Amino acid sequence: MGRHDVTRPTMSGAGRWRLAALIGACGTAALAALPLTPAAGRPGGGPAPKDARPREGTRPGWGFTHTQHSADHGTHGATRRAAGLLSTRSLPQNQHIMGWGADNPEPAPGRYDFESLDERVALMRATGATPVLTLCGAPDWMKGGRKGRTDWSRLEVAPDRRHYRDFARLAGTIARRYPDIRHFLVWNELKGFYDERRRRWNYEGYTELYNLVHAELKRQNPQNLVGGPYVVVDHDPPDDEDGSPDVRGPWGALDRRSVDVVRYWNARKAGADFVVVDGASYTREGHRTIPDEFAATEKFTDVTRWLRSVTGLPVWWAEWYVEPPAEDDRPGGRDGWSEAHRTAVQATALMRLAEGGASAALYWNPQRTGDDCPGCLWRSTHLRDGGQELPMARLLNRFAQEFPPGSAFHPVAATARAGAKIQTLADDAAVLVVNTENRPVEARVDGRKLSLGPYEVRWLAR
């Protein structure tokens, strides 16, 4: 029910001095007094510097999610370079409260361990990000496990219903600890909420949990912004009879079960500041991109517009994916395409999200510790020459600069020779051009002749 690996966080004593060095590299003097690693169980994480506080109600825009490995650990020079990269443009950054780089925040009732989460929050603050927290997963004792123990193989298990209020209280504790954080996503992909017997999502249970968390976060600060249901909007091929009639296109039709989640949550939620989903441009079964990997991204436009019409809320994509995973141990997934191919399709996906009116989209950053890291934003900070910008980071940073949410897009004259296909997006100041062909293409865009390389992504000033 998800596209990302689940691994426990990796902590080391060296992480603290590396993070201190990283913060120094950012030149953020106000962070000097910030307690980065307070003792486990201390109730306060310290306020953020005043100049790092986001304006209330602002929309995050285009950013990314920290995963198991990020810029808070690694070699000295690499973490400094990664920090510099992240500080260049203040993108939204998202972190889960447990897993994906963060340890169990409450191993036993009332006993807290925020050391690793503090480090990630400090990284977000130090690099000037708009910080976002995903309230997932739940400590073991909330889901039938032993107090004081963490079984990371059960990270994707939802809390038992009798512990919904305990999870909401934990969310409130975290909101108090980081008073500068305003944006919260409730849970992740409805993990643990699938009802195998009824072959549908337990949207009743999720919505009950969501409402309790929403109430607690608003009690802590009415200015906290909360969203759900963070459901995977899977889809089936266009000719599949099981697809929902609500949202469909040449790319396929949404899974009815996903549509049911959105409609139930929307009708019975206590309140929401935005609606959250994630999804891929390939089909739920068979992982097909229809009609092709570029045209399939139209799904992001159609689903975004549908969500806006149904909920009346800003739309967040907590994750989006374009590259089909490997099948039967064959090459695929993030290792299946060249970096140029991958970046070209991702650029087209961002175009489609923007055209649909998405208010935020968070790229799932698949950082690894080794040299080979397809789709990563920067070279692994565990390498001596790590921390350097990779193509996806260049794309994300430039897209955030040129086309923030709310941009007014205009038609642009664009043609290509010999039946080649190009994609374009333009506002008053910039044009983004993508060659969707694995060959050089001669094109004319906005009155200019262009010679585009295979899968080239080109920016033009207007």
Short mmCIF file of C-alpha atoms in Angstrom, two decimals:
data_model
loop_
_atom_site.label_atom_id
_atom_site.label_comp_id
_atom_site.label_asym_id
_atom_site.label_seq_id
_atom_site.Cartn_x
_atom_site.Cartn_y
_atom_site.Cartn_z
CA MET A 1 0.00 0.00 0.00
CA GLY A 2 2.98 2.31 -0.33
CA ARG A 3 6.04 2.90 -2.46
CA HIS A 4 8.69 3.57 0.15
CA ASP A 5 10.84 1.33 2.29
CA VAL A 6 10.27 1.23 6.02
CA THR A 7 13.47 1.23 8.03
CA ARG A 8 14.35 2.20 11.56
CA PRO A 9 16.37 5.39 12.09
CA THR A 10 20.13 5.18 12.30
CA MET A 11 21.53 7.22 15.17
CA SER A 12 25.13 7.84 16.15
CA GLY A 13 26.86 9.92 18.75
CA ALA A 14 28.70 11.71 15.96
CA GLY A 15 25.41 13.04 14.62
CA ARG A 16 25.30 15.86 17.17
CA TRP A 17 28.61 17.48 16.28
CA ARG A 18 27.93 17.01 12.60
CA LEU A 19 24.62 18.81 12.94
CA ALA A 20 26.29 21.61 14.89
CA ALA A 21 28.83 21.99 12.09
CA LEU A 22 26.02 21.91 9.54
CA ILE A 23 24.17 24.71 11.32
CA GLY A 24 27.34 26.77 11.46
CA ALA A 25 27.65 26.39 7.70
CA CYS A 26 24.24 27.97 7.26
CA GLY A 27 25.28 31.15 9.01
CA THR A 28 22.14 31.18 11.16
CA ALA A 29 23.37 32.91 14.29
CA ALA A 30 19.97 32.77 15.93
CA LEU A 31 20.26 28.99 16.10
CA ALA A 32 23.16 29.18 18.54
CA ALA A 33 20.86 29.12 21.56
CA LEU A 34 18.63 26.33 20.22
CA PRO A 35 18.84 23.12 22.30
CA LEU A 36 19.35 20.56 19.54
CA THR A 37 19.45 17.38 21.59
CA PRO A 38 17.72 17.84 24.94
CA ALA A 39 17.56 14.86 27.27
CA ALA A 40 14.90 12.28 26.56
CA GLY A 41 11.64 13.16 28.22
CA ARG A 42 12.22 16.88 28.60
CA PRO A 43 8.99 18.65 27.70
CA GLY A 44 10.49 21.59 25.76
CA GLY A 45 12.27 21.62 22.42
CA GLY A 46 12.90 25.35 22.47
CA PRO A 47 11.42 28.06 20.28
CA ALA A 48 12.59 28.72 16.76
CA PRO A 49 14.35 32.01 15.94
CA LYS A 50 11.83 34.70 15.14
CA ASP A 51 13.04 35.19 11.57
CA ALA A 52 12.44 31.49 10.83
CA ARG A 53 8.75 31.56 11.72
CA PRO A 54 6.48 31.16 8.69
CA ARG A 55 3.65 33.58 8.15
CA GLU A 56 0.38 32.12 9.33
CA GLY A 57 -1.70 30.53 6.60
CA THR A 58 0.97 30.58 3.91
CA ARG A 59 0.96 27.68 1.48
CA PRO A 60 4.13 25.58 1.52
CA GLY A 61 4.43 25.02 -2.25
CA TRP A 62 6.98 22.63 -3.75
CA GLY A 63 9.27 20.82 -1.29
CA PHE A 64 10.39 17.39 -0.12
CA THR A 65 10.22 14.78 2.62
CA HIS A 66 13.24 13.64 4.63
CA THR A 67 13.64 9.87 4.66
CA GLN A 68 15.93 7.41 6.42
CA HIS A 69 19.13 9.20 5.43
CA SER A 70 19.39 12.96 5.17
CA ALA A 71 21.75 15.89 5.60
CA ASP A 72 21.91 15.68 9.40
CA HIS A 73 24.42 12.79 9.31
CA GLY A 74 27.55 12.09 7.29
CA THR A 75 31.03 13.42 6.70
CA HIS A 76 31.87 16.95 7.82
CA GLY A 77 32.30 18.52 4.39
CA ALA A 78 29.33 16.72 2.85
CA THR A 79 26.85 17.83 5.52
CA ARG A 80 28.06 21.42 5.12
CA ARG A 81 27.55 21.27 1.35
CA ALA A 82 24.09 19.75 1.73
CA ALA A 83 23.15 22.43 4.26
CA GLY A 84 24.29 25.10 1.85
CA LEU A 85 22.18 23.55 -0.88
CA LEU A 86 19.10 23.43 1.33
CA SER A 87 19.64 27.01 2.48
CA THR A 88 19.84 28.39 -1.08
CA ARG A 89 16.06 28.28 -1.45
CA SER A 90 13.79 27.76 1.53
CA LEU A 91 11.65 24.86 0.36
CA PRO A 92 9.09 23.16 2.60
CA GLN A 93 10.62 20.15 4.35
CA ASN A 94 8.59 17.32 5.86
CA GLN A 95 9.56 14.81 8.56
CA HIS A 96 7.67 11.87 10.09
CA ILE A 97 7.52 11.74 13.88
CA MET A 98 8.54 8.06 13.99
CA GLY A 99 10.50 6.13 11.37
CA TRP A 100 12.07 7.49 8.18
CA GLY A 101 14.91 8.99 10.20
CA ALA A 102 13.18 9.53 13.56
CA ASP A 103 13.21 7.20 16.56
CA ASN A 104 10.25 6.15 18.70
CA PRO A 105 9.10 9.43 20.32
CA GLU A 106 7.29 7.78 23.25
CA PRO A 107 8.69 4.27 23.94
CA ALA A 108 6.54 3.97 27.07
CA PRO A 109 3.55 6.04 28.25
CA GLY A 110 4.81 9.43 29.38
CA ARG A 111 8.48 8.60 28.64
CA TYR A 112 9.67 10.59 25.64
CA ASP A 113 12.70 10.40 23.38
CA PHE A 114 12.85 13.30 20.96
CA GLU A 115 16.60 13.33 20.26
CA SER A 116 16.42 12.22 16.62
CA LEU A 117 13.28 14.23 15.86
CA ASP A 118 14.92 17.28 17.43
CA GLU A 119 17.85 16.83 15.04
CA ARG A 120 15.60 16.78 11.98
CA VAL A 121 13.60 19.78 13.19
CA ALA A 122 16.87 21.63 13.87
CA LEU A 123 17.99 20.83 10.31
CA MET A 124 14.75 22.25 8.90
CA ARG A 125 15.05 25.37 11.05
CA ALA A 126 18.73 25.89 10.27
CA THR A 127 18.16 25.73 6.52
CA GLY A 128 15.22 28.15 6.59
CA ALA A 129 12.56 25.64 5.59
CA THR A 130 8.86 25.82 6.16
CA PRO A 131 8.72 22.79 8.49
CA VAL A 132 6.02 20.14 8.12
CA LEU A 133 5.42 17.11 10.37
CA THR A 134 3.68 13.90 9.35
CA LEU A 135 2.03 12.38 12.43
CA CYS A 136 2.96 8.74 11.75
CA GLY A 137 3.72 6.11 13.12
CA ALA A 138 2.55 5.05 16.55
CA PRO A 139 4.65 3.72 19.46
CA ASP A 140 4.40 -0.03 19.97
CA TRP A 141 2.43 0.16 23.22
CA MET A 142 -0.38 1.91 21.31
CA LYS A 143 -0.76 -1.09 18.99
CA GLY A 144 -0.42 -4.15 21.19
CA GLY A 145 3.36 -4.15 21.63
CA ARG A 146 5.46 -4.09 24.77
CA LYS A 147 6.10 -0.87 26.63
CA GLY A 148 9.67 0.31 26.25
CA ARG A 149 10.33 -1.82 23.15
CA THR A 150 10.22 -0.91 19.46
CA ASP A 151 9.58 -3.50 16.77
CA TRP A 152 10.38 -1.64 13.57
CA SER A 153 8.81 -4.39 11.45
CA ARG A 154 5.43 -3.15 12.80
CA LEU A 155 5.93 0.52 11.99
CA GLU A 156 3.05 0.45 9.50
CA VAL A 157 0.55 -0.88 12.06
CA ALA A 158 -2.11 1.63 13.09
CA PRO A 159 -2.78 2.35 16.77
CA ASP A 160 -5.54 0.34 18.45
CA ARG A 161 -8.78 2.24 18.75
CA ARG A 162 -8.48 2.37 22.54
CA HIS A 163 -5.22 4.30 22.05
CA TYR A 164 -6.49 6.86 19.54
CA ARG A 165 -6.64 9.47 22.31
CA ASP A 166 -3.12 8.56 23.41
CA PHE A 167 -1.86 9.18 19.89
CA ALA A 168 -3.71 12.51 19.81
CA ARG A 169 -2.08 13.48 23.11
CA LEU A 170 1.33 12.60 21.65
CA ALA A 171 0.54 14.84 18.68
CA GLY A 172 -0.28 17.65 21.11
CA THR A 173 2.96 17.12 23.00
CA ILE A 174 4.91 17.35 19.75
CA ALA A 175 3.05 20.51 18.71
CA ARG A 176 3.99 22.13 22.04
CA ARG A 177 7.61 21.06 21.65
CA TYR A 178 7.96 22.73 18.24
CA PRO A 179 5.75 25.83 18.52
CA ASP A 180 7.01 27.26 15.21
CA ILE A 181 5.68 24.29 13.21
CA ARG A 182 2.25 25.02 11.81
CA HIS A 183 1.61 22.30 9.20
CA PHE A 184 0.64 18.76 10.21
CA LEU A 185 -0.33 15.72 8.11
CA VAL A 186 -2.33 13.10 9.99
CA TRP A 187 -0.94 9.61 9.38
CA ASN A 188 0.54 8.23 6.14
CA GLU A 189 -1.27 6.34 3.36
CA LEU A 190 -3.81 4.97 5.89
CA LYS A 191 -1.15 2.43 6.92
CA GLY A 192 -2.74 -0.30 9.02
CA PHE A 193 -6.27 0.86 8.24
CA TYR A 194 -7.06 -1.56 5.43
CA ASP A 195 -9.94 -3.94 6.24
CA GLU A 196 -9.06 -7.24 4.56
CA ARG A 197 -12.43 -8.80 5.39
CA ARG A 198 -14.46 -6.04 3.74
CA ARG A 199 -11.76 -5.39 1.13
CA ARG A 200 -11.84 -1.66 1.68
CA TRP A 201 -10.22 1.00 3.80
CA ASN A 202 -11.39 1.41 7.39
CA TYR A 203 -12.17 5.05 6.77
CA GLU A 204 -14.41 5.14 9.84
CA GLY A 205 -11.49 4.32 12.13
CA TYR A 206 -9.12 6.69 10.38
CA THR A 207 -11.59 9.57 10.52
CA GLU A 208 -12.15 8.98 14.23
CA LEU A 209 -8.38 9.17 14.81
CA TYR A 210 -8.09 12.21 12.56
CA ASN A 211 -10.81 14.13 14.41
CA LEU A 212 -9.17 13.50 17.78
CA VAL A 213 -5.77 14.64 16.48
CA HIS A 214 -7.30 17.66 14.76
CA ALA A 215 -9.03 18.74 17.97
CA GLU A 216 -5.84 18.34 20.03
CA LEU A 217 -3.69 20.30 17.57
CA LYS A 218 -6.21 23.12 17.41
CA ARG A 219 -6.43 23.11 21.22
CA GLN A 220 -2.67 23.61 21.39
CA ASN A 221 -2.80 26.47 18.90
CA PRO A 222 -5.77 27.48 16.74
CA GLN A 223 -3.26 28.59 14.09
CA ASN A 224 -2.03 25.02 13.56
CA LEU A 225 -2.95 23.81 10.07
CA VAL A 226 -4.08 20.19 9.80
CA GLY A 227 -4.79 17.96 6.81
CA GLY A 228 -5.81 14.42 5.87
CA PRO A 229 -6.72 11.75 4.87
CA TYR A 230 -3.34 11.09 3.11
CA VAL A 231 -4.85 8.26 1.07
CA VAL A 232 -3.13 6.66 -1.92
CA VAL A 233 -5.16 7.65 -4.99
CA ASP A 234 -4.44 4.52 -7.00
CA HIS A 235 -5.96 4.01 -10.43
CA ASP A 236 -6.87 1.26 -12.87
CA PRO A 237 -6.64 1.20 -16.69
CA PRO A 238 -9.33 3.17 -18.59
CA ASP A 239 -11.22 0.01 -19.59
CA ASP A 240 -11.28 -1.51 -16.09
CA GLU A 241 -14.88 -1.81 -14.83
CA ASP A 242 -13.75 -1.46 -11.19
CA GLY A 243 -12.53 2.07 -11.75
CA SER A 244 -14.53 4.91 -10.25
CA PRO A 245 -16.71 6.98 -12.61
CA ASP A 246 -15.89 10.06 -10.51
CA VAL A 247 -12.40 10.64 -11.88
CA ARG A 248 -11.11 9.16 -15.11
CA GLY A 249 -9.15 10.06 -18.19
CA PRO A 250 -6.92 8.55 -20.87
CA TRP A 251 -4.57 7.57 -18.03
CA GLY A 252 -7.24 5.43 -16.30
CA ALA A 253 -9.84 5.67 -13.52
CA LEU A 254 -9.37 6.14 -9.79
CA ASP A 255 -9.74 3.14 -7.50
CA ARG A 256 -13.25 3.28 -6.01
CA ARG A 257 -11.86 2.54 -2.55
CA SER A 258 -9.73 5.68 -2.62
CA VAL A 259 -12.69 7.79 -3.74
CA ASP A 260 -14.76 6.37 -0.86
CA VAL A 261 -12.09 7.42 1.65
CA VAL A 262 -12.06 11.00 0.41
CA ARG A 263 -15.84 11.30 0.37
CA TYR A 264 -16.34 9.75 3.83
CA TRP A 265 -13.55 11.77 5.47
CA ASN A 266 -14.72 14.98 3.81
CA ALA A 267 -18.30 14.50 5.02
CA ARG A 268 -17.40 13.60 8.63
CA LYS A 269 -14.17 15.42 9.41
CA ALA A 270 -14.24 17.83 12.35
CA GLY A 271 -12.36 20.32 10.22
CA ALA A 272 -9.41 20.57 7.86
CA ASP A 273 -7.14 23.23 6.45
CA PHE A 274 -6.15 21.20 3.40
CA VAL A 275 -6.74 17.78 1.85
CA VAL A 276 -3.77 15.41 1.48
CA VAL A 277 -3.26 12.51 -0.94
CA ASP A 278 -0.43 10.72 -2.63
CA GLY A 279 -0.27 8.69 -5.80
CA ALA A 280 1.53 7.54 -8.91
CA SER A 281 1.08 8.03 -12.63
CA TYR A 282 1.23 4.24 -13.20
CA THR A 283 -1.64 1.80 -12.64
CA ARG A 284 -2.29 0.02 -9.34
CA GLU A 285 -1.78 -3.41 -10.92
CA GLY A 286 0.73 -4.00 -13.68
CA HIS A 287 2.29 -0.57 -13.08
CA ARG A 288 1.44 0.65 -16.57
CA THR A 289 1.85 4.25 -17.69
CA ILE A 290 -1.03 4.95 -20.08
CA PRO A 291 -0.76 6.17 -22.82
CA ASP A 292 2.95 6.69 -22.01
CA GLU A 293 5.03 7.88 -19.08
CA PHE A 294 4.63 11.57 -20.00
CA ALA A 295 0.93 11.63 -20.91
CA ALA A 296 0.09 9.53 -17.82
CA THR A 297 1.00 12.50 -15.61
CA GLU A 298 -2.28 14.15 -16.66
CA LYS A 299 -3.69 12.16 -13.76
CA PHE A 300 -2.16 14.68 -11.34
CA THR A 301 -4.08 17.55 -12.95
CA ASP A 302 -7.39 15.68 -13.08
CA VAL A 303 -7.21 14.35 -9.51
CA THR A 304 -6.16 17.72 -8.09
CA ARG A 305 -9.08 19.48 -9.75
CA TRP A 306 -11.48 16.79 -8.55
CA LEU A 307 -10.24 17.08 -4.97
CA ARG A 308 -10.64 20.84 -5.05
CA SER A 309 -14.18 20.55 -6.35
CA VAL A 310 -15.22 17.87 -3.82
CA THR A 311 -13.62 19.30 -0.69
CA GLY A 312 -13.26 23.01 -1.42
CA LEU A 313 -9.85 22.78 0.27
CA PRO A 314 -6.27 23.44 -0.85
CA VAL A 315 -4.76 20.22 -2.23
CA TRP A 316 -1.48 18.75 -0.99
CA TRP A 317 0.35 15.87 -2.63
CA ALA A 318 2.37 14.34 0.19
CA GLU A 319 4.13 12.09 -2.34
CA TRP A 320 4.01 11.56 -6.08
CA TYR A 321 5.67 8.91 -8.24
CA VAL A 322 6.24 8.54 -11.98
CA GLU A 323 8.72 5.67 -12.41
CA PRO A 324 7.16 2.18 -12.32
CA PRO A 325 8.78 -0.21 -9.85
CA ALA A 326 10.70 -3.29 -10.86
CA GLU A 327 8.72 -6.44 -11.65
CA ASP A 328 9.92 -10.02 -11.13
CA ASP A 329 13.42 -8.90 -10.13
CA ARG A 330 13.95 -7.15 -13.46
CA PRO A 331 15.66 -3.73 -13.53
CA GLY A 332 13.20 -0.99 -12.75
CA GLY A 333 12.06 1.41 -10.11
CA ARG A 334 14.37 4.33 -9.53
CA ASP A 335 17.16 2.28 -11.12
CA GLY A 336 15.28 1.69 -14.37
CA TRP A 337 15.57 5.03 -16.15
CA SER A 338 18.47 7.33 -16.90
CA GLU A 339 18.65 10.45 -14.74
CA ALA A 340 17.77 12.61 -17.76
CA HIS A 341 14.69 10.49 -18.50
CA ARG A 342 13.61 10.52 -14.86
CA THR A 343 14.05 14.28 -14.51
CA ALA A 344 12.11 14.97 -17.72
CA VAL A 345 9.12 12.95 -16.53
CA GLN A 346 9.30 14.54 -13.08
CA ALA A 347 9.33 17.99 -14.67
CA THR A 348 6.21 17.08 -16.62
CA ALA A 349 4.55 15.78 -13.43
CA LEU A 350 5.28 19.07 -11.67
CA MET A 351 3.72 20.91 -14.61
CA ARG A 352 0.57 18.84 -14.26
CA LEU A 353 0.39 19.38 -10.48
CA ALA A 354 0.76 23.13 -10.96
CA GLU A 355 -1.84 23.27 -13.73
CA GLY A 356 -4.30 21.43 -11.49
CA GLY A 357 -3.90 24.05 -8.80
CA ALA A 358 -2.04 22.03 -6.16
CA SER A 359 -1.05 24.08 -3.13
CA ALA A 360 1.81 21.80 -2.10
CA ALA A 361 3.73 18.80 -3.40
CA LEU A 362 6.40 17.06 -1.33
CA TYR A 363 8.98 15.00 -3.20
CA TRP A 364 9.89 11.72 -1.48
CA ASN A 365 13.68 12.06 -1.33
CA PRO A 366 15.16 8.53 -1.67
CA GLN A 367 18.53 9.26 -0.08
CA ARG A 368 21.03 6.40 0.18
CA THR A 369 24.45 6.10 1.81
CA GLY A 370 26.27 4.85 -1.30
CA ASP A 371 27.49 6.41 -4.50
CA ASP A 372 24.54 5.33 -6.66
CA CYS A 373 21.41 7.27 -5.76
CA PRO A 374 18.86 7.55 -8.61
CA GLY A 375 16.36 10.35 -8.09
CA CYS A 376 18.09 11.74 -4.99
CA LEU A 377 18.31 15.47 -4.37
CA TRP A 378 21.98 15.44 -3.38
CA ARG A 379 24.91 13.04 -3.33
CA SER A 380 24.98 11.02 -0.14
CA THR A 381 26.44 12.95 2.78
CA HIS A 382 28.15 9.72 3.86
CA LEU A 383 30.60 10.22 0.96
CA ARG A 384 33.59 12.56 1.20
CA ASP A 385 32.47 14.43 -1.90
CA GLY A 386 28.79 14.13 -0.96
CA GLY A 387 26.21 16.85 -0.45
CA GLN A 388 26.44 18.08 -4.03
CA GLU A 389 23.30 19.04 -5.93
CA LEU A 390 21.77 16.42 -8.26
CA PRO A 391 19.40 17.01 -11.21
CA MET A 392 16.17 16.54 -9.24
CA ALA A 393 17.21 19.21 -6.74
CA ARG A 394 17.98 21.65 -9.58
CA LEU A 395 14.55 20.99 -11.05
CA LEU A 396 12.69 21.30 -7.74
CA ASN A 397 14.49 24.48 -6.72
CA ARG A 398 13.96 26.17 -10.09
CA PHE A 399 10.33 25.10 -10.31
CA ALA A 400 9.66 26.48 -6.82
CA GLN A 401 11.31 29.76 -7.83
CA GLU A 402 9.51 30.22 -11.15
CA PHE A 403 6.09 28.67 -10.54
CA PRO A 404 4.95 28.99 -6.91
CA PRO A 405 1.38 27.83 -6.20
CA GLY A 406 -1.12 30.38 -7.44
CA SER A 407 0.91 31.26 -10.54
CA ALA A 408 -1.14 32.43 -13.52
CA PHE A 409 -0.23 30.28 -16.49
CA HIS A 410 -0.58 31.35 -20.11
CA PRO A 411 -0.60 29.48 -23.43
CA VAL A 412 2.72 29.36 -25.23
CA ALA A 413 3.31 28.73 -28.94
CA ALA A 414 5.37 25.55 -29.24
CA THR A 415 6.09 23.23 -32.16
CA ALA A 416 8.61 20.44 -32.77
CA ARG A 417 9.87 18.87 -35.98
CA ALA A 418 9.45 15.33 -37.26
CA GLY A 419 6.49 14.48 -35.06
CA ALA A 420 8.43 14.96 -31.83
CA LYS A 421 6.58 15.82 -28.64
CA ILE A 422 7.54 18.53 -26.21
CA GLN A 423 5.82 19.76 -23.04
CA THR A 424 5.65 23.41 -22.01
CA LEU A 425 4.42 25.53 -19.11
CA ALA A 426 4.63 29.32 -19.00
CA ASP A 427 3.69 32.35 -16.95
CA ASP A 428 4.59 36.00 -17.50
CA ALA A 429 8.24 35.55 -16.58
CA ALA A 430 9.37 32.04 -17.51
CA VAL A 431 8.80 29.09 -19.81
CA LEU A 432 9.63 25.49 -18.95
CA VAL A 433 10.28 23.21 -21.94
CA VAL A 434 10.67 19.42 -21.76
CA ASN A 435 11.78 17.20 -24.62
CA THR A 436 9.90 13.94 -24.16
CA GLU A 437 11.97 12.15 -26.80
CA ASN A 438 15.12 10.09 -26.29
CA ARG A 439 16.72 11.91 -29.22
CA PRO A 440 17.69 15.46 -30.20
CA VAL A 441 14.72 17.61 -31.20
CA GLU A 442 14.50 20.88 -33.13
CA ALA A 443 11.68 23.04 -31.79
CA ARG A 444 10.30 26.57 -31.83
CA VAL A 445 9.00 27.80 -28.47
CA ASP A 446 7.72 31.28 -27.70
CA GLY A 447 9.18 32.51 -30.99
CA ARG A 448 12.67 31.08 -30.35
CA LYS A 449 14.44 28.24 -32.14
CA LEU A 450 15.69 25.55 -29.78
CA SER A 451 17.94 22.53 -30.23
CA LEU A 452 16.98 20.21 -27.40
CA GLY A 453 19.03 17.22 -26.34
CA PRO A 454 17.44 13.86 -25.47
CA TYR A 455 15.05 14.34 -22.53
CA GLU A 456 16.38 17.86 -22.01
CA VAL A 457 14.68 20.19 -19.52
CA ARG A 458 15.17 23.84 -20.57
CA TRP A 459 14.14 27.10 -18.87
CA LEU A 460 13.51 30.25 -20.88
CA ALA A 461 13.06 33.83 -19.65
CA ARG A 462 10.19 35.86 -21.09
#
